[in-house]
Amino acid sequence: MAIAKKTPAEIAIHRFEYAPAPEATDHIKVEPRYSLFIGGRMLEPHSKKRFPTINPATEEQLSEVAEADEVDVDHAVVAADKAFGPWSRLSPSRRARYLFRISRLIQERARELAVVETMDGGKPIKESRDVDIPLAAAHFFYYAGWADKLDWAFPNRKPRPLGVAGQVIPWNFPLLMLAWKIAPALAAGNTVVLKPAETTPLSAMLFADICRQAELPPGTVNIVTGAGKTGSLVVSHPGVRKVAFTGSTEVGKLIQRSLAGSGKRLTLELGGKAANIVFEDAPLDAAVEGIVNGIYFNQGHVCCAGSRLLVQESIAEPLLEKLKVRLSTLRLGDPLDKNTDIGAINSKAQLEKIEGMVASGIEEGAEIYQPECKLPDRGYWFKPTLFTNVSQSYRIAREEIFGPVLSVLTFRTPAEAVEKANNTPYGLSAGVWTDKGSRILWMAERMRAGVVWANTFNRFDPSSPFGGYKESGFGREGGLHGLLPYLELN
Ligand code: NAD
Ligand code: MN
C-alpha cells in the first residue's frame, strides 16, 4: 500500500483541533502591592520604591513589588542572623517538622501556586502544575528527611550550619529554584535571605505566606524583592556567610570576583549549551519527543536545555523530517490553557535577546525552520525554531539563547560526537539516545557535563544532584551533595 507523503505543513493542517481549556483564575488572590518579608512580617520598604510585575502573555500588570535598598537588605540579614541561633539549636526533628509542614502547604496550595507561576512568568499551566510545583514540594519533603540525619549523612564528622545564606534566583523556575535554595539551607540549620527574580516575584510572595502559615520562627526565611542591584546587596552583605546564586554566567563571574577573599562560601549554577546526541540505532520517535522536551519545554528557558542537537549523519534526514512534523503540532498560545505546549517568552528583554541570536544565525548562514503558527496579538512570543546548516563556530551553536531555538549539527563517529559535545565553555547537561547500554556508559564517561541523561531528557528528582562543570558553575544542588554547601564539617 502506497502512503502519500505529506509535507509538515500539510500534516499541520490535519492536526487535532482543541477547544479552549483555560485554567480558572477566580480562586487566585494577588495583592495589588507587596512589601518585603522580613522577620516574619511584611515590612514597608525603606526605599519607598516599588516596581510592577506583569503577565508576559498579556502585558497586563499583575502587582507591584518592593525594591529593597541597602537598608532593607541589612534589615533582612540582621533578622536572619538573629533567627540563626535559635533555629540552629532547635532539635533537628523539630526543624524537619517545619519543612514537612511547608511541603504539605505547597501541596495544599498547589493549584494557586501553579496559576500564579504561569501568570507571572508565562510558562504553560501544564508545566507549572505537573512539574514546577510538585517538584518544589518534593524538594522540601526530601530535605525534611535529611534534617535529623545529618550525623548519618556525614559519619564521624560534626556537621554544623554556617549562618545566614544569601540566595539569588532566576525567573525560569521561580518556586522550584526557591525550593532548591531554601530547603537544604534550612534542613542544615541555616537561615536565609532570598531574592527572587524581578520578573517573577509573586510565587515567592505566596511562599512568604506559606512560611507564616507553617509558623516558621520569624526571620528564619526572609524574602527581599528587587532587581540586580538588590541581588548584589544580598551577596555582598558582610553578615552573609554563604552565597548561592543561580543565573547567568556573566553575573556569576561578577559575583565570584566580588567575593574573592571574603571567606564566604559560594555555589554557582549558571548557563548551559547542552548537546542532545542521537545515534543511528536510537528509536527515532522517542528521540523526537526527547528533543522536543529538551529544547521547547518552558520555551527553552532552561539552563540544561538540549539546545544543540547532534545527530548521526546516516539518520539526519529522517530524524529532521519527523522533528519538523512534530514541531508543527506544538500548540503555542495562552499559557493558562491546559493544552498549551509553548507559552509566552518571560520578558520583552528576553524576547529581544532571542530575536537577536536568531538573526545572527541567519546572517551567519544557517537555515531556519519554523512551523506555521499564529502568534497572539499581545504579549511576548517566539515560534519554536530549528536551525540546520549550522557550523560549530556560529553564535547559535556556541552561546546560550535561552529560548525555543535548536541548532542542529551532525557527526559520523562516537568520538566525533564526544568532541563536538564537549566543544563548549559550558558543561551542565547532555543527552544520549542509543539502543546500546555500553555506548551510553562510554559516552557518559567522556562527557564533561554535570548530568548525562540517557534516552530521556530534563528528568529531575530531589535525590539526584545537579550542577555544572566549567562556565556552568560549581557546587551541586539536590541529593546528599546539596547539603554540603550549607555545612561545616569538622
Ligand atoms: P541574571 O544573571 O541576569 O539574573 C539572575 C538573578 O540574579 C536575578 O534574580 C537577578 O536580579 C540577579 N542579579 C542580576 N545582576 C546581579 C548582580 N550583579 N548581583 C547579584 N544578583 C544579580 O540571569 P537571567 O537572565 O535572569 O537568567 C537566565 C540565566 O540563568 C541563564 O543564563 C540560565 O542559564 C541561568 N540559569 C541557570 C540555572 C542553573 O541551575 N544552572 C537555572 C536557571 C537559570
Ligand atoms: Mn511577571
XYZ file of C-alpha atoms and ligand atoms in Angstrom:
535
model
C 0.000 0.000 0.000
C 1.445 3.318 -1.012
C 1.270 6.038 1.579
C 1.237 9.529 0.191
C 3.971 11.582 1.778
C 2.741 14.776 3.384
C 4.792 17.855 3.975
C 4.983 19.132 7.558
C 2.662 21.970 6.599
C 0.067 19.559 5.242
C 0.208 17.491 8.381
C -0.167 20.619 10.455
C -3.448 21.368 8.720
C -4.725 17.932 9.702
C -3.667 18.168 13.319
C -6.242 17.848 16.049
C -8.119 20.971 16.924
C -8.556 21.512 20.623
C -11.341 23.502 22.244
C -10.071 26.131 24.685
C -9.433 24.670 28.143
C -8.405 27.618 30.294
C -7.460 27.058 33.917
C -9.712 29.019 36.286
C -8.181 32.115 37.843
C -11.083 33.223 40.046
C -9.645 31.425 43.078
C -6.420 33.437 42.884
C -5.855 36.410 45.110
C -2.914 38.522 44.003
C -2.444 41.625 46.161
C -2.114 44.889 44.223
C 1.165 45.531 46.046
C 3.602 43.551 48.144
C 6.111 44.539 50.799
C 9.240 42.768 51.999
C 9.103 39.584 54.080
C 11.478 40.321 56.937
C 11.480 38.873 60.462
C 8.222 37.043 59.811
C 6.279 40.152 58.810
C 5.546 42.073 55.639
C 7.514 45.304 56.032
C 7.147 48.500 54.023
C 10.394 49.018 52.120
C 12.690 51.729 53.466
C 13.336 52.605 49.821
C 9.632 53.532 49.436
C 10.068 52.203 45.900
C 8.044 49.595 44.076
C 8.078 48.221 40.561
C 5.461 46.330 38.537
C 5.447 42.680 37.608
C 3.468 41.844 34.504
C 1.924 38.841 32.834
C 4.132 38.348 29.748
C 1.273 36.660 27.875
C -0.961 39.731 28.121
C 1.414 42.554 29.148
C -1.044 43.353 31.955
C 0.293 44.428 35.308
C -0.376 41.802 37.982
C 1.016 43.563 41.023
C 3.733 45.827 42.348
C 6.579 44.579 44.486
C 9.050 46.410 46.693
C 12.525 47.333 45.559
C 14.763 46.594 48.535
C 17.623 49.026 49.108
C 20.730 48.752 51.263
C 18.834 49.458 54.486
C 16.153 46.912 53.614
C 18.690 44.206 52.803
C 20.503 44.985 56.044
C 17.235 44.578 57.983
C 16.711 41.207 56.333
C 20.233 39.972 57.085
C 20.009 41.181 60.700
C 16.669 39.360 61.077
C 18.166 36.181 59.612
C 21.213 36.496 61.860
C 19.035 36.890 64.927
C 16.998 33.843 63.941
C 20.092 31.733 63.282
C 20.928 30.968 66.936
C 17.543 29.529 67.915
C 16.995 27.831 64.530
C 20.361 26.097 64.521
C 19.915 24.947 68.136
C 16.418 23.644 67.539
C 16.329 19.867 67.728
C 16.771 18.526 64.187
C 13.496 16.633 64.251
C 11.670 19.885 65.067
C 13.380 21.565 62.091
C 12.258 18.629 59.948
C 8.699 19.139 61.129
C 8.659 22.706 59.809
C 9.991 21.550 56.451
C 7.381 18.804 56.213
C 4.751 21.376 57.064
C 5.978 23.692 54.290
C 5.917 20.894 51.726
C 2.385 19.920 52.695
C 1.268 23.544 52.432
C 2.807 23.765 48.963
C 0.784 20.696 48.015
C -2.390 22.103 49.536
C -1.933 25.366 47.681
C -0.561 23.754 44.518
C -3.318 24.946 42.216
C -2.983 28.536 43.365
C 0.816 28.427 43.108
C 0.696 26.920 39.617
C -1.686 29.549 38.305
C 0.317 32.414 39.803
C 3.561 30.942 38.446
C 2.044 30.736 34.976
C 0.537 34.221 35.078
C 3.699 35.877 36.343
C 6.203 34.049 34.140
C 4.358 32.866 31.009
C 5.011 29.131 31.292
C 2.287 26.658 30.255
C -0.014 25.693 33.115
C 0.561 22.003 32.445
C 4.239 22.549 33.234
C 3.775 24.620 36.394
C 1.010 22.238 37.528
C 2.809 18.968 36.732
C 6.484 19.884 37.086
C 7.380 23.096 38.930
C 5.053 22.904 41.911
C 5.165 19.128 42.579
C 8.964 19.186 42.358
C 9.144 22.168 44.735
C 7.052 20.258 47.294
C 9.156 17.134 46.724
C 12.311 19.107 47.438
C 11.055 20.213 50.836
C 9.900 16.661 51.615
C 13.273 15.288 50.633
C 15.358 17.710 52.711
C 12.941 17.427 55.640
C 14.060 13.808 55.698
C 17.725 14.778 55.989
C 17.312 17.372 58.751
C 17.590 14.870 61.622
C 20.008 12.525 59.861
C 22.977 14.798 59.238
C 25.184 12.772 61.599
C 24.458 9.685 59.494
C 24.839 11.561 56.250
C 28.377 12.550 57.226
C 29.564 9.854 59.631
C 32.394 10.685 62.035
C 32.198 14.357 61.108
C 30.462 17.080 63.047
C 28.193 18.824 60.571
C 27.442 22.395 61.633
C 25.420 25.082 59.853
C 27.193 28.177 58.548
C 24.847 31.041 59.407
C 22.923 33.334 57.084
C 22.665 32.170 53.476
C 22.191 34.866 50.801
C 20.418 33.350 47.803
C 19.629 34.856 44.412
C 17.492 33.021 41.852
C 16.355 33.411 38.210
C 12.932 33.622 36.574
C 12.662 30.373 34.652
C 11.550 28.111 37.532
C 10.760 30.636 40.265
C 9.264 28.481 43.035
C 11.339 25.438 42.163
C 14.590 27.408 42.343
C 13.412 28.877 45.646
C 12.873 25.324 46.932
C 16.292 24.192 45.688
C 17.841 27.026 47.665
C 15.769 27.216 50.836
C 15.102 23.524 51.597
C 18.729 22.348 52.027
C 19.727 25.583 53.778
C 17.034 25.195 56.431
C 17.496 21.438 56.788
C 21.159 22.044 57.604
C 20.226 24.664 60.227
C 20.991 27.887 58.360
C 18.704 30.876 57.950
C 18.001 32.578 54.662
C 17.717 35.877 52.807
C 16.407 35.135 49.322
C 15.950 37.431 46.360
C 13.615 36.220 43.595
C 13.995 37.436 40.009
C 12.422 40.773 39.148
C 10.006 39.429 36.519
C 8.687 36.559 38.659
C 8.459 37.596 42.328
C 4.863 36.523 43.034
C 5.260 32.846 43.915
C 7.957 33.883 46.411
C 5.437 36.285 47.957
C 2.976 33.372 48.272
C 5.787 31.350 49.787
C 6.248 34.065 52.413
C 2.624 33.491 53.323
C 3.267 29.744 53.499
C 6.129 30.391 55.950
C 3.702 32.305 58.151
C 1.089 29.545 57.848
C 3.730 26.999 58.814
C 4.567 29.190 61.834
C 8.199 29.090 60.836
C 10.112 31.063 63.508
C 10.322 34.736 62.391
C 13.487 35.608 60.496
C 14.328 32.022 59.510
C 13.330 32.878 55.934
C 13.393 36.457 54.640
C 12.458 37.463 51.116
C 13.597 40.716 49.564
C 12.458 41.696 46.093
C 14.302 43.907 43.628
C 16.497 43.652 40.547
C 20.238 43.109 40.089
C 21.205 45.900 42.490
C 19.258 44.261 45.322
C 20.862 40.938 44.420
C 24.334 42.395 44.678
C 23.464 43.932 48.070
C 22.415 40.489 49.321
C 25.552 38.684 48.181
C 27.942 41.423 49.339
C 26.413 41.915 52.800
C 29.103 41.120 55.399
C 26.574 39.255 57.571
C 26.035 36.648 54.854
C 28.197 33.528 55.334
C 27.189 31.591 52.274
C 26.121 32.753 48.820
C 24.085 30.606 46.445
C 23.434 32.043 43.016
C 21.542 30.705 40.015
C 21.513 32.838 36.905
C 23.669 33.910 34.005
C 27.344 33.080 33.684
C 28.055 36.781 33.266
C 26.604 37.714 36.672
C 28.050 34.560 38.239
C 31.545 35.668 37.262
C 30.906 39.142 38.687
C 29.804 37.648 41.987
C 32.749 35.281 42.166
C 35.143 38.171 41.615
C 33.415 40.354 44.180
C 33.543 37.625 46.835
C 37.195 36.735 46.379
C 38.967 36.846 49.719
C 35.761 37.395 51.713
C 35.783 33.868 53.141
C 32.175 33.423 52.098
C 31.146 30.061 50.747
C 29.908 30.217 47.172
C 27.998 27.966 44.802
C 27.105 28.995 41.256
C 24.529 27.410 38.958
C 24.965 29.170 35.629
C 24.208 28.788 31.942
C 24.478 25.876 29.551
C 24.619 24.816 25.920
C 23.838 21.145 26.192
C 24.294 18.590 23.442
C 21.462 16.165 22.831
C 23.102 13.339 20.873
C 21.123 10.945 18.709
C 22.841 7.818 17.366
C 21.615 5.901 14.354
C 20.443 2.983 16.493
C 18.145 5.181 18.626
C 14.382 4.751 18.497
C 13.666 7.821 16.413
C 10.148 8.585 17.593
C 11.229 8.505 21.222
C 14.244 10.651 20.371
C 11.993 13.215 18.689
C 9.931 13.502 21.883
C 13.141 13.883 23.863
C 14.448 16.575 21.541
C 11.167 18.481 21.789
C 11.136 18.163 25.553
C 14.807 19.106 25.680
C 14.554 22.431 23.882
C 10.913 23.548 23.755
C 9.963 22.767 27.365
C 9.408 26.065 29.205
C 10.027 27.970 25.930
C 13.640 26.849 26.128
C 14.160 28.967 29.247
C 16.056 26.077 30.779
C 19.709 26.181 31.784
C 20.117 22.486 30.960
C 18.129 22.708 27.694
C 19.287 20.423 24.891
C 19.948 23.385 22.622
C 22.460 21.635 20.356
C 21.128 18.586 18.584
C 23.962 16.323 17.465
C 22.580 13.756 15.079
C 24.436 10.933 13.365
C 24.709 11.723 9.683
C 23.100 8.492 8.482
C 19.779 9.295 10.161
C 19.819 13.086 9.963
C 17.320 13.240 7.150
C 14.535 11.016 8.547
C 15.031 12.399 12.052
C 14.739 16.011 10.959
C 11.694 15.216 8.899
C 9.972 13.662 11.912
C 11.067 16.562 14.083
C 9.624 19.141 11.701
C 6.310 17.311 11.640
C 6.281 17.214 15.425
C 7.060 20.931 15.629
C 4.068 21.721 13.501
C 1.803 20.029 16.067
C 3.027 22.063 19.047
C 0.367 24.431 20.328
C 1.571 27.916 21.124
C -0.606 30.400 22.979
C -2.427 31.147 26.229
C -0.223 29.692 28.975
C -3.301 29.186 31.159
C -4.809 26.826 28.582
C -4.256 23.221 29.669
C -3.468 22.175 26.096
C -0.756 24.755 25.510
C 2.723 23.392 24.799
C 4.571 26.660 24.294
C 3.725 29.671 26.417
C 4.964 33.241 26.462
C 8.576 34.380 26.489
C 9.282 35.587 30.020
C 10.032 39.219 29.240
C 10.471 41.724 26.462
C 14.206 41.822 27.130
C 14.476 38.043 26.786
C 12.430 38.121 23.567
C 14.795 40.706 22.116
C 17.778 38.580 23.107
C 16.283 35.550 21.333
C 15.434 37.597 18.234
C 18.984 38.939 18.112
C 20.517 35.481 18.352
C 18.192 34.089 15.666
C 19.062 36.978 13.365
C 22.753 36.211 13.880
C 22.126 32.576 12.900
C 20.503 33.601 9.639
C 23.229 36.117 8.947
C 25.988 33.578 9.561
C 24.400 31.238 7.011
C 22.286 28.734 8.944
C 18.971 27.592 7.532
C 15.948 28.396 9.666
C 12.801 26.291 10.034
C 9.692 27.440 11.880
C 6.311 25.725 11.685
C 3.330 27.750 10.687
C 1.678 29.071 13.788
C -0.207 32.194 14.663
C 1.203 34.347 17.424
C -1.211 36.140 19.776
C -1.523 39.894 19.240
C -0.371 40.895 22.688
C 2.420 39.567 24.856
C 5.866 38.155 24.057
C 6.038 35.118 21.817
C 8.527 33.201 19.755
C 7.831 30.317 17.385
C 9.565 27.006 18.008
C 12.593 27.269 15.776
C 15.247 24.978 14.436
C 18.402 25.707 12.514
C 20.161 23.338 10.133
C 23.370 24.018 8.230
C 24.954 25.124 11.466
C 28.698 25.304 11.872
C 30.266 24.939 15.308
C 31.649 28.449 15.058
C 28.249 30.129 14.726
C 26.988 32.071 17.710
C 23.800 29.980 17.756
C 25.992 26.903 18.295
C 28.198 28.462 20.962
C 26.147 30.907 23.024
C 23.194 30.225 25.243
C 19.989 31.514 23.628
C 17.632 30.612 26.485
C 14.703 30.403 24.089
C 12.875 27.824 21.896
C 15.680 27.629 19.349
C 17.500 24.437 18.401
C 20.767 24.250 16.468
C 21.288 21.010 14.561
C 24.770 19.633 13.878
C 25.790 16.232 12.551
C 28.542 13.725 13.358
C 29.778 10.436 11.942
C 31.541 8.567 14.768
C 31.042 8.385 18.541
C 34.431 10.049 19.018
C 33.337 12.968 16.878
C 30.098 13.210 18.883
C 32.077 13.462 22.129
C 34.406 16.058 20.694
C 31.595 18.234 19.412
C 29.509 17.811 22.566
C 32.412 18.947 24.740
C 33.359 21.784 22.428
C 31.685 24.433 24.570
C 32.664 26.614 27.503
C 29.653 25.175 29.368
C 29.117 21.788 30.962
C 25.767 21.445 32.677
C 23.968 18.571 30.969
C 23.859 16.273 27.960
C 21.564 13.697 26.421
C 22.389 10.437 24.655
C 19.941 8.456 22.528
C 21.004 4.955 21.577
C 19.898 1.363 21.792
C 23.172 0.230 23.357
C 23.814 0.371 27.088
C 27.554 0.059 26.524
C 27.521 3.140 24.327
C 25.614 5.110 26.963
C 28.317 4.297 29.520
C 31.104 5.003 27.048
C 29.615 8.408 26.253
C 28.801 9.288 29.869
C 32.414 8.676 30.862
C 33.669 11.124 28.263
C 31.147 13.913 28.504
C 32.124 16.965 30.536
C 28.638 17.629 31.869
C 27.137 17.537 35.353
C 24.190 15.416 34.235
C 24.043 12.967 31.339
C 20.554 11.742 30.510
C 20.207 8.513 28.553
C 17.142 8.009 26.364
C 15.365 10.743 28.288
C 15.867 14.444 28.942
C 15.089 17.074 31.592
C 14.350 14.446 34.212
C 14.604 15.675 37.784
C 14.433 14.164 41.224
C 15.321 15.830 44.533
C 17.603 12.937 45.456
C 19.755 13.419 42.371
C 22.470 16.091 42.443
C 22.515 18.725 39.701
C 25.214 21.220 38.763
C 27.860 22.188 36.283
C 31.386 21.972 35.002
C 33.426 24.841 33.580
C 31.417 28.026 32.938
C 28.208 26.344 34.034
C 29.334 26.877 37.607
C 30.274 24.724 40.587
C 28.614 23.109 43.558
C 25.714 20.685 43.471
C 22.069 21.114 44.365
C 19.839 18.171 45.213
C 20.707 14.938 46.924
C 23.148 14.492 49.753
C 25.598 16.639 47.779
C 23.159 19.548 48.051
C 23.637 19.684 51.833
C 27.400 20.084 51.688
C 27.496 23.755 50.635
C 25.426 24.595 53.732
C 27.549 22.754 56.294
C 30.864 22.987 58.031
C 32.275 19.503 58.519
C 34.675 19.222 61.455
P 20.701 37.052 35.567
O 22.016 36.508 35.966
O 20.649 38.370 34.942
O 19.714 37.111 36.823
C 19.581 36.075 37.738
C 19.297 36.673 39.095
O 20.418 37.428 39.519
C 18.116 37.640 39.143
O 17.449 37.492 40.383
C 18.795 38.994 39.068
O 18.041 40.034 39.649
C 20.047 38.756 39.854
N 21.177 39.641 39.534
C 21.416 40.343 38.391
N 22.577 41.014 38.491
C 23.092 40.734 39.720
C 24.283 41.109 40.409
N 25.185 41.913 39.847
N 24.491 40.624 41.649
C 23.604 39.782 42.219
N 22.462 39.403 41.629
C 22.206 39.850 40.380
O 20.107 35.934 34.653
P 18.688 35.883 33.982
O 18.771 36.424 32.617
O 17.678 36.457 34.901
O 18.504 34.285 33.979
C 18.862 33.481 32.908
C 20.201 32.811 33.151
O 20.192 31.993 34.305
C 20.552 31.901 32.023
O 21.853 32.166 31.584
C 20.456 30.491 32.612
O 21.274 29.535 32.057
C 20.756 30.717 34.027
N 20.115 29.683 34.841
C 20.881 28.670 35.371
C 20.304 27.663 36.127
C 21.122 26.553 36.711
O 20.631 25.830 37.560
N 22.336 26.350 36.306
C 18.944 27.690 36.381
C 18.199 28.713 35.833
C 18.810 29.711 35.075
Mn 5.938 38.830 35.791
